[in-house]
PDB file of C-alpha atoms and ligand atoms in Angstrom:
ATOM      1  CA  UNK A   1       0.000   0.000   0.000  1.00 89.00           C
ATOM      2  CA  UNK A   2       1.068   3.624  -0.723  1.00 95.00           C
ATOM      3  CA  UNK A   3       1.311   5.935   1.792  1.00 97.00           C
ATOM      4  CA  UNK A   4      -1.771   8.232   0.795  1.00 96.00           C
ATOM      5  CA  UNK A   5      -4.045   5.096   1.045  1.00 97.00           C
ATOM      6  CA  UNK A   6      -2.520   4.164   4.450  1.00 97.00           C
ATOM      7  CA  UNK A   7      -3.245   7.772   5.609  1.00 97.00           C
ATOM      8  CA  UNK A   8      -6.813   7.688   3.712  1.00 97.00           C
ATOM      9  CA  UNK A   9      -7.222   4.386   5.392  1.00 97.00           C
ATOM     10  CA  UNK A  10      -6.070   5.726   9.198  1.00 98.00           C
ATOM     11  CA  UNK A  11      -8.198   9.096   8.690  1.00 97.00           C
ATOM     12  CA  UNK A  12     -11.657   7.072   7.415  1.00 97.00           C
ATOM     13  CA  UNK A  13     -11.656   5.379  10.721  1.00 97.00           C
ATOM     14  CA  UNK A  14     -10.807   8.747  12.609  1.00 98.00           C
ATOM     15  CA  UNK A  15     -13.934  10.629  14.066  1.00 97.00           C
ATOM     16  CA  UNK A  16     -14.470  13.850  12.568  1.00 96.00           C
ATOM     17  CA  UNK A  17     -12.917  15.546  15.434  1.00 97.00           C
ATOM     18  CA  UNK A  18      -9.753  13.542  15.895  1.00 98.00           C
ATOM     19  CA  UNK A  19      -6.921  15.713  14.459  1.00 98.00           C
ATOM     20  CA  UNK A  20      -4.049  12.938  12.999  1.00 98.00           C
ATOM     21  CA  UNK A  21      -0.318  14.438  12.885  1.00 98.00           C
ATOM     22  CA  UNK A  22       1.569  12.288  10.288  1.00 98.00           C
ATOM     23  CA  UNK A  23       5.150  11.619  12.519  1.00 98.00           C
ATOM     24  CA  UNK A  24       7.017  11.828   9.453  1.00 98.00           C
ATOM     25  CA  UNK A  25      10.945  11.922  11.450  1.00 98.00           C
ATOM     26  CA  UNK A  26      13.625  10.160   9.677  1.00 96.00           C
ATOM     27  CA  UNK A  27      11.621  10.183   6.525  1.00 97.00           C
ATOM     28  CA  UNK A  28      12.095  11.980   2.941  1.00 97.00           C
ATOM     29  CA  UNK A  29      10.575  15.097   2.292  1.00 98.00           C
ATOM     30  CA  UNK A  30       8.931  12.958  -1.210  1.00 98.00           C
ATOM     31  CA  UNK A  31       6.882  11.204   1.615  1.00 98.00           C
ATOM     32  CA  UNK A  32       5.523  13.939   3.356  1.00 98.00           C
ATOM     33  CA  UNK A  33       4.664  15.747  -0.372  1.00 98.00           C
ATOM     34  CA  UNK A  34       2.773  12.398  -1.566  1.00 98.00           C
ATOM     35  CA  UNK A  35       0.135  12.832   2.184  1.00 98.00           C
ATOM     36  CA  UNK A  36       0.535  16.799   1.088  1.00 98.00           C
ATOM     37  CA  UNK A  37      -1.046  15.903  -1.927  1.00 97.00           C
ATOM     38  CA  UNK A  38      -4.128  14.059  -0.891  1.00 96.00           C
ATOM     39  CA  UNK A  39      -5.186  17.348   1.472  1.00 97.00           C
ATOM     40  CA  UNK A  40      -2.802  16.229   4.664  1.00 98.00           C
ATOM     41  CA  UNK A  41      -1.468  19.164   6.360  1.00 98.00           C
ATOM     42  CA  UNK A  42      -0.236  18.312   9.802  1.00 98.00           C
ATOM     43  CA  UNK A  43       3.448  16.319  10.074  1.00 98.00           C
ATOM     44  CA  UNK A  44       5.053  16.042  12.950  1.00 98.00           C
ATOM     45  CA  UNK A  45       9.275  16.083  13.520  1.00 98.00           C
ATOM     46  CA  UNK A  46      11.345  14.977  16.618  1.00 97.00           C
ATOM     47  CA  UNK A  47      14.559  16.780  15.603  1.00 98.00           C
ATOM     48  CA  UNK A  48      15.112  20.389  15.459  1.00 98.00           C
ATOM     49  CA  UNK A  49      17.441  20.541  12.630  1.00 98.00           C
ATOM     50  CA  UNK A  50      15.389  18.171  10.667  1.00 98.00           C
ATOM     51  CA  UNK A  51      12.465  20.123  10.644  1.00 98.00           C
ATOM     52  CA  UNK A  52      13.527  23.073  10.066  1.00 98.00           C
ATOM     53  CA  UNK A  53      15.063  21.662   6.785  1.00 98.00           C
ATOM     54  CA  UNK A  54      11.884  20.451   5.921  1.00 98.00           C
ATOM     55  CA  UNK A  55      10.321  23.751   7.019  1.00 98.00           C
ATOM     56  CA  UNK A  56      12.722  25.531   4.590  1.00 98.00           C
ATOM     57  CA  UNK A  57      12.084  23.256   1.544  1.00 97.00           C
ATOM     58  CA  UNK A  58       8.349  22.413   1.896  1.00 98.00           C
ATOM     59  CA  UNK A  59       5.245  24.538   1.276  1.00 98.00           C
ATOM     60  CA  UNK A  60       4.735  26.677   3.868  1.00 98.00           C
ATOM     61  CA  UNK A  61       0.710  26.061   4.522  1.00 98.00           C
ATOM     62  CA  UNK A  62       2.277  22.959   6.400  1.00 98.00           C
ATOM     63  CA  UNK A  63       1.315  23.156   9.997  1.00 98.00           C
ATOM     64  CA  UNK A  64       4.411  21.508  11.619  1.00 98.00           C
ATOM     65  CA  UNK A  65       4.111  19.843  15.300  1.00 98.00           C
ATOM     66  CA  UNK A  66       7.613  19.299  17.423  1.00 98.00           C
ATOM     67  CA  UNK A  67       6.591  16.763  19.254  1.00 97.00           C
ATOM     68  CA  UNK A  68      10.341  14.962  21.072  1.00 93.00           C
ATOM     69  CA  UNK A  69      11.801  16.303  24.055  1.00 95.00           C
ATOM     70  CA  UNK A  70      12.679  20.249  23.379  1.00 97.00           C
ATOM     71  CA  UNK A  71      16.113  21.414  24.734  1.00 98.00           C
ATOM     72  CA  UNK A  72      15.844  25.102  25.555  1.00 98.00           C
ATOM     73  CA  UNK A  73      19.042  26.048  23.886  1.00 98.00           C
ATOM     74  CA  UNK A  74      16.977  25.018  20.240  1.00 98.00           C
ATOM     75  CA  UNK A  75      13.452  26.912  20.958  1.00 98.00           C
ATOM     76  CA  UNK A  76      15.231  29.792  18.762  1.00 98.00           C
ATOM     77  CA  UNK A  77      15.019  27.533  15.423  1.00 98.00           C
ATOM     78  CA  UNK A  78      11.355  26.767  15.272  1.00 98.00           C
ATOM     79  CA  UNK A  79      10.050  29.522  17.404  1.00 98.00           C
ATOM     80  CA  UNK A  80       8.954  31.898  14.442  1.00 98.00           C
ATOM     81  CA  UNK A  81       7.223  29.002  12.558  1.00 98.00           C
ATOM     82  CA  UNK A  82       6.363  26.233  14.838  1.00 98.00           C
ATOM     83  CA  UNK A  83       2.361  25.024  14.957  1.00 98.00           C
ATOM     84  CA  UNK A  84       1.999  23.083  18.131  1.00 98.00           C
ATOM     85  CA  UNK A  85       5.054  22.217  20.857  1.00 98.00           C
ATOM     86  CA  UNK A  86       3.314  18.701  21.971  1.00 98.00           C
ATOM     87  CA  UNK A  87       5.727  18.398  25.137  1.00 97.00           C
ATOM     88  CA  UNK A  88       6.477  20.596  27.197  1.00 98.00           C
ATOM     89  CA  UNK A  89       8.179  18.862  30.330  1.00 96.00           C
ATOM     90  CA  UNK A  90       9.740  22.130  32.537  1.00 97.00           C
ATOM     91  CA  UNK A  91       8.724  25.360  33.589  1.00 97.00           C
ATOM     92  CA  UNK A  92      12.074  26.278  32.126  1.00 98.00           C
ATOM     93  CA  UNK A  93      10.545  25.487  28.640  1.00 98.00           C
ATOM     94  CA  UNK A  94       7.954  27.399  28.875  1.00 98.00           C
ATOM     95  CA  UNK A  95      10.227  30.221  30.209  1.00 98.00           C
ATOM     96  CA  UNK A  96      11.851  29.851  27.087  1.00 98.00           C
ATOM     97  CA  UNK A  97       9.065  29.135  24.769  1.00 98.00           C
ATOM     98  CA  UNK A  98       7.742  32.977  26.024  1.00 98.00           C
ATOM     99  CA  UNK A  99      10.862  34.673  25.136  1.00 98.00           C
ATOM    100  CA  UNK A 100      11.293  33.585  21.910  1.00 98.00           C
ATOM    101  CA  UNK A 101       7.624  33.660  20.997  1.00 98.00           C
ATOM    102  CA  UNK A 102       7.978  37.437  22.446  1.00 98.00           C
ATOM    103  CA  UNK A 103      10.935  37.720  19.983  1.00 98.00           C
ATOM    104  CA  UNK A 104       9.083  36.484  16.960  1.00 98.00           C
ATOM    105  CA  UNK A 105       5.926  38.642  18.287  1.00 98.00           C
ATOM    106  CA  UNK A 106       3.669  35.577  17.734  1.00 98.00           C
ATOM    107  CA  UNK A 107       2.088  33.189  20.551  1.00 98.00           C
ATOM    108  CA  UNK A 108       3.159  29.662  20.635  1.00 98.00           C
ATOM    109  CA  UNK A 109       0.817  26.796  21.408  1.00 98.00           C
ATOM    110  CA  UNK A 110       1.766  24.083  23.673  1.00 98.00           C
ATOM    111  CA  UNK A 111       0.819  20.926  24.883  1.00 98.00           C
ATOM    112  CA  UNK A 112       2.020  20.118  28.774  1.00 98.00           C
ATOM    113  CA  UNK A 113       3.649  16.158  28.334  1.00 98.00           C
ATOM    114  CA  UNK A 114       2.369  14.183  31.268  1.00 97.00           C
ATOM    115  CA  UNK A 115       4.250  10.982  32.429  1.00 94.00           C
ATOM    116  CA  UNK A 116       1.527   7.886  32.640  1.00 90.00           C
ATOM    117  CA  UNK A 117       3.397   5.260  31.502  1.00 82.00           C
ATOM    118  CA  UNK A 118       4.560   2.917  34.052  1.00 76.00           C
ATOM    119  CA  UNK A 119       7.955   2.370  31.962  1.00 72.00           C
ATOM    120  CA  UNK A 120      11.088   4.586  32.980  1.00 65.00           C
ATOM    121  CA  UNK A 121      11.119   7.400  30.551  1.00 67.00           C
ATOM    122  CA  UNK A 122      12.910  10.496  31.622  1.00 71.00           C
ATOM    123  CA  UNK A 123      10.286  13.193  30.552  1.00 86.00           C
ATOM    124  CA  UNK A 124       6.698  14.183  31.663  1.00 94.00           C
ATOM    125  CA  UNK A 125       5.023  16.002  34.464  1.00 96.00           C
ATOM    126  CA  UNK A 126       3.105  14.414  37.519  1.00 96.00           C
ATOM    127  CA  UNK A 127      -0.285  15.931  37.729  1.00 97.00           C
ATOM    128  CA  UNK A 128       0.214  17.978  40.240  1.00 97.00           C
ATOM    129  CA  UNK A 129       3.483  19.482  38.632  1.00 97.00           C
ATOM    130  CA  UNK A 130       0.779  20.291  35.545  1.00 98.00           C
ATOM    131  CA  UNK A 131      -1.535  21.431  37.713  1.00 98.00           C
ATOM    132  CA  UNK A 132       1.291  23.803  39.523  1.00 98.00           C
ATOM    133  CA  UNK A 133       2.036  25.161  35.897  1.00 97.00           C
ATOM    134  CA  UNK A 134      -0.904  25.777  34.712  1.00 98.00           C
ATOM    135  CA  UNK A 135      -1.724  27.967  37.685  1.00 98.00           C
ATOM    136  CA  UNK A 136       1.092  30.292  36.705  1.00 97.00           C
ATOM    137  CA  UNK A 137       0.158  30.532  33.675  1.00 96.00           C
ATOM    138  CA  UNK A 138      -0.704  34.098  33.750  1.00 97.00           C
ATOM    139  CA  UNK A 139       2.934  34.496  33.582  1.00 98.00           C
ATOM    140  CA  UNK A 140       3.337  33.092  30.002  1.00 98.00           C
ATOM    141  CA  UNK A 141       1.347  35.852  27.835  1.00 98.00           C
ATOM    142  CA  UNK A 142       2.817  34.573  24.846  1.00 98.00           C
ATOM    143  CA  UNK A 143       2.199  30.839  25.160  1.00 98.00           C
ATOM    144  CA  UNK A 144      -0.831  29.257  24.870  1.00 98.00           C
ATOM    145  CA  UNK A 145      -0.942  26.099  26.527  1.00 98.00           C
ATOM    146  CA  UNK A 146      -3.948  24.124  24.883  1.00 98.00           C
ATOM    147  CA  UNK A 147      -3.896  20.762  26.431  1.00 98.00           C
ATOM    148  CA  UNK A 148      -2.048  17.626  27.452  1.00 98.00           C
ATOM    149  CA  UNK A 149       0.079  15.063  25.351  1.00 98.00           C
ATOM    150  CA  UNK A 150       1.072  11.499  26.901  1.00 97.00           C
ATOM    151  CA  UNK A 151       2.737   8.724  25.826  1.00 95.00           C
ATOM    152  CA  UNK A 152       1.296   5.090  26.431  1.00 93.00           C
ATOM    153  CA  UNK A 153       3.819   2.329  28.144  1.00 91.00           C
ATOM    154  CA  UNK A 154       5.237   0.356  24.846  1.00 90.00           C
ATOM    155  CA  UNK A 155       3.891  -3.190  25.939  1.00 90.00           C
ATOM    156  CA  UNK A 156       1.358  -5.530  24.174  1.00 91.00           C
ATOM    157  CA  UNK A 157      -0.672  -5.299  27.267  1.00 93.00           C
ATOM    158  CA  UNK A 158      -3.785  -3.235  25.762  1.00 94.00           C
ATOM    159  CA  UNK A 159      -5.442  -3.082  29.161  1.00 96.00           C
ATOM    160  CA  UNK A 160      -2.302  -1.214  30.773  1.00 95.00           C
ATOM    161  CA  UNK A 161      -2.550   1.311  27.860  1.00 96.00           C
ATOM    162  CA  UNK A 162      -6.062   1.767  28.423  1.00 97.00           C
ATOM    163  CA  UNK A 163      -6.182   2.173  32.051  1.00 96.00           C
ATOM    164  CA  UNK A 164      -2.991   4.781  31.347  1.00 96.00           C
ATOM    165  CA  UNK A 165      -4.777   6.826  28.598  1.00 97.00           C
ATOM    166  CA  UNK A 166      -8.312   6.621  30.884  1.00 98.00           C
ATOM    167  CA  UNK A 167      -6.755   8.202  33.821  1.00 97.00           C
ATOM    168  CA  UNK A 168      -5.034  11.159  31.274  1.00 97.00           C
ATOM    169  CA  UNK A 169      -8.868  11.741  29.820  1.00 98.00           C
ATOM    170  CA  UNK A 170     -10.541  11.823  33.579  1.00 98.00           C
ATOM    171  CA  UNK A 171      -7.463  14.272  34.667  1.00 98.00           C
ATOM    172  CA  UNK A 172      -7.782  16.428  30.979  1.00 98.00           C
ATOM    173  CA  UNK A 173     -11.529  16.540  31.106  1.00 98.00           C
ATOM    174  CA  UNK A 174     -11.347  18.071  34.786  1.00 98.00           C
ATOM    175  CA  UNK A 175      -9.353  21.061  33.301  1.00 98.00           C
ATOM    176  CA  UNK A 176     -11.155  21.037  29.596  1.00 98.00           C
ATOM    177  CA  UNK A 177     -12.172  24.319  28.499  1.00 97.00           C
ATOM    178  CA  UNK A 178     -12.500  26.762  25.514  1.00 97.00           C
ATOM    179  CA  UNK A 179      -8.702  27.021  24.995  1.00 97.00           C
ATOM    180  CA  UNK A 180      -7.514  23.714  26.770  1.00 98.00           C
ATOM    181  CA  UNK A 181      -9.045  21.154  24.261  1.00 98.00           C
ATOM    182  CA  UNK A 182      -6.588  19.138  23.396  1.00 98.00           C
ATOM    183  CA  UNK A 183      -5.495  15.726  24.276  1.00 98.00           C
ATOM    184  CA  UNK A 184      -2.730  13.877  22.214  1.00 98.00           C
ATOM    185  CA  UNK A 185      -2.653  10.444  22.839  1.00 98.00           C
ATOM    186  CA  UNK A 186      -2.220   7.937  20.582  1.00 97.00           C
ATOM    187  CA  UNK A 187       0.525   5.896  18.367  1.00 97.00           C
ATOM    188  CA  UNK A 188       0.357   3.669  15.299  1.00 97.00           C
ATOM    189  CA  UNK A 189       0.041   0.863  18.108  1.00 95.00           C
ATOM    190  CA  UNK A 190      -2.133   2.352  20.338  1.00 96.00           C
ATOM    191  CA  UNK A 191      -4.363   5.181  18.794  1.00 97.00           C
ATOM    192  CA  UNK A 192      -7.394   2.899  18.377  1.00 97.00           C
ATOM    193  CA  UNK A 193      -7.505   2.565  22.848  1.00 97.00           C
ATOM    194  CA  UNK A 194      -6.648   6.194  22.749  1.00 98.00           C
ATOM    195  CA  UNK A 195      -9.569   7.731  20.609  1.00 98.00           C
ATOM    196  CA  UNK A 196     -11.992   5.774  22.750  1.00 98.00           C
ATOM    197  CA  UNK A 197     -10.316   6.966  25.691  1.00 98.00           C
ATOM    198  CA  UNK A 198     -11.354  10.576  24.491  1.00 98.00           C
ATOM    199  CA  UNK A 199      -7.804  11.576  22.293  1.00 98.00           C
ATOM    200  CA  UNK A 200      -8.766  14.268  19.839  1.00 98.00           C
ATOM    201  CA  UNK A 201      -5.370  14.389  18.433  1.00 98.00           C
ATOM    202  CA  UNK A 202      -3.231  11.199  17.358  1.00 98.00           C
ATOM    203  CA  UNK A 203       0.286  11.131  16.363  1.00 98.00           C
ATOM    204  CA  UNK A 204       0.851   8.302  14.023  1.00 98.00           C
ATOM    205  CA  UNK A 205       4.399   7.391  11.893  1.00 98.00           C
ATOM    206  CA  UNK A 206       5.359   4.483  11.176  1.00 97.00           C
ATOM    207  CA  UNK A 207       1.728   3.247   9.918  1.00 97.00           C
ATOM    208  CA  UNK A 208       1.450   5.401   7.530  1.00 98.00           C
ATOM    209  CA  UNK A 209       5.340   6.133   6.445  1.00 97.00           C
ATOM    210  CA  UNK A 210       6.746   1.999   6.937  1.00 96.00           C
ATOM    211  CA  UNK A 211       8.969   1.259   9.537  1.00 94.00           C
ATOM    212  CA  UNK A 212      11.938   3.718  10.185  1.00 91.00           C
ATOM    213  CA  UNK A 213      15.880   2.774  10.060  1.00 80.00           C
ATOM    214  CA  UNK A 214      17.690   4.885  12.174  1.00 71.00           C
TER     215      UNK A 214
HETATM  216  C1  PLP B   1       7.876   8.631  16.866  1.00 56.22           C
HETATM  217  C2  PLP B   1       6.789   9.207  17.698  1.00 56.22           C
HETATM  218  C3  PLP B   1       5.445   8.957  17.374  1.00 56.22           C
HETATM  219  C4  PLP B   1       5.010   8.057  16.237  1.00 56.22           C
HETATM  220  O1  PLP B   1       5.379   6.738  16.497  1.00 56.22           O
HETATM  221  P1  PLP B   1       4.843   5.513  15.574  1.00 56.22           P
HETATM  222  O2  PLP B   1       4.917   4.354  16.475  1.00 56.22           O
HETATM  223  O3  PLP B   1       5.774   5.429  14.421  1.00 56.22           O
HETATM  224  O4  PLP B   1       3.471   5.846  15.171  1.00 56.22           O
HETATM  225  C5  PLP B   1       4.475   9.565  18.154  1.00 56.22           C
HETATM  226  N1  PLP B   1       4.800  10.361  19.192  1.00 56.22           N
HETATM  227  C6  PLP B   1       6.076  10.618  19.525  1.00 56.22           C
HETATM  228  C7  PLP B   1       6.353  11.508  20.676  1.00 56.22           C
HETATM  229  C8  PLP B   1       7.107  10.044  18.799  1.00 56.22           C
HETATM  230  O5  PLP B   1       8.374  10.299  19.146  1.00 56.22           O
END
């Protein structure tokens, strides 16, 4: 199968309001053209320099999503283009995140990562550390944090994924409103538990791109 009819066939299952981000890291820029050409608009890189190659080189109606861990030191690159910063781990982030937006004079959206998954991973926020962040807000004028992002434990044990992405939905929907509205959860393993679990925004690679070689 190509990849537009793996995308066509990911986004007929999708509910209307489930936004898909095609992870398109490691892959050719003739990839992410052949999904632009069916209507797909949303990619999603893990490496600063990469995208902002692919930035550079492809049309710029693309909305691009960072969605790896963010060193501080690179918020400069993709600050006066970037759609949607999926994980944002520190207050020191966000810190940075408002200076450069500032710099740029646009607001940056942002998603706060939380850390669910029962397998050591070094980033995302306890619930209370989101909680603590999003009460200074305030102090963040240009960043516009508009949800949560999560990733599932990597484990064939669908039942620990669900129970994972059910507690980020209960903790989301208790802080839902008009600007925090989104929840990305969801992989090319998982994002079937995660939409019923309530994601409205899935981040899915290798099922629509192949398998990566790094
Ligand atoms: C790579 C990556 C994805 C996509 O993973 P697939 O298993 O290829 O769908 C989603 N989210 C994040 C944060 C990633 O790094």
């Amino acid at each position: 199968m190509s990849i537009s009819q793996r995308l066509k066939e990911i986004t007929d299952k999708l509910p209307s309001d489930v936004d898909l981000v095609a992870v398109s890291k490691t892959k050719p820029e003739s990839d992410i053209l052949e999904a632009y050409s069916i209507g797909h608009r949303n990619f999603g890189e893990n490496k600063v320099q990469d995208l902002v190659a692919k930035y550079e080189h492809l049309p710029k109606d693309i909305n691009w999503h960072f969605i790896g861990h963010l060193q501080t030191n690179k918020v400069k690159y993709i600050a006066p283009f970037i759609h949607l910063v999926h994980a944002v781990d520190s207050e020191k982030l966000l810190r940075t995140l408002q200076k450069e937006a500032l710099k740029n004079k646009r607001t940056i959206s942002c998603l706060l990562q939380a850390k669910v998954a029962k397998e050591e991973s070094k980033f995302g926020l306890s619930f209370p550390d989101i909680e603590a962040l999003l009460a200074k807000k305030n102090d963040y004028p240009n960043v516009k944090i508009v949800g949560l992002m999560a990733m599932g434990t990597n484990t064939s044990d669908q039942e620990e994924v669900k129970e994972e992405f059910s507690a980020m939905n209960t903790f989301f929907m208790a802080l839902k409103n008009e600007e925090f509205k989104v929840l990305s959860i969801g992989m090319s393993n998982d994002w079937p538990i995660a939409v019923d679990q309530g994601s409205n925004m899935i981040r899915v690679g290798s099922s629509i791109f192949g398998a990566r070689n790094y």
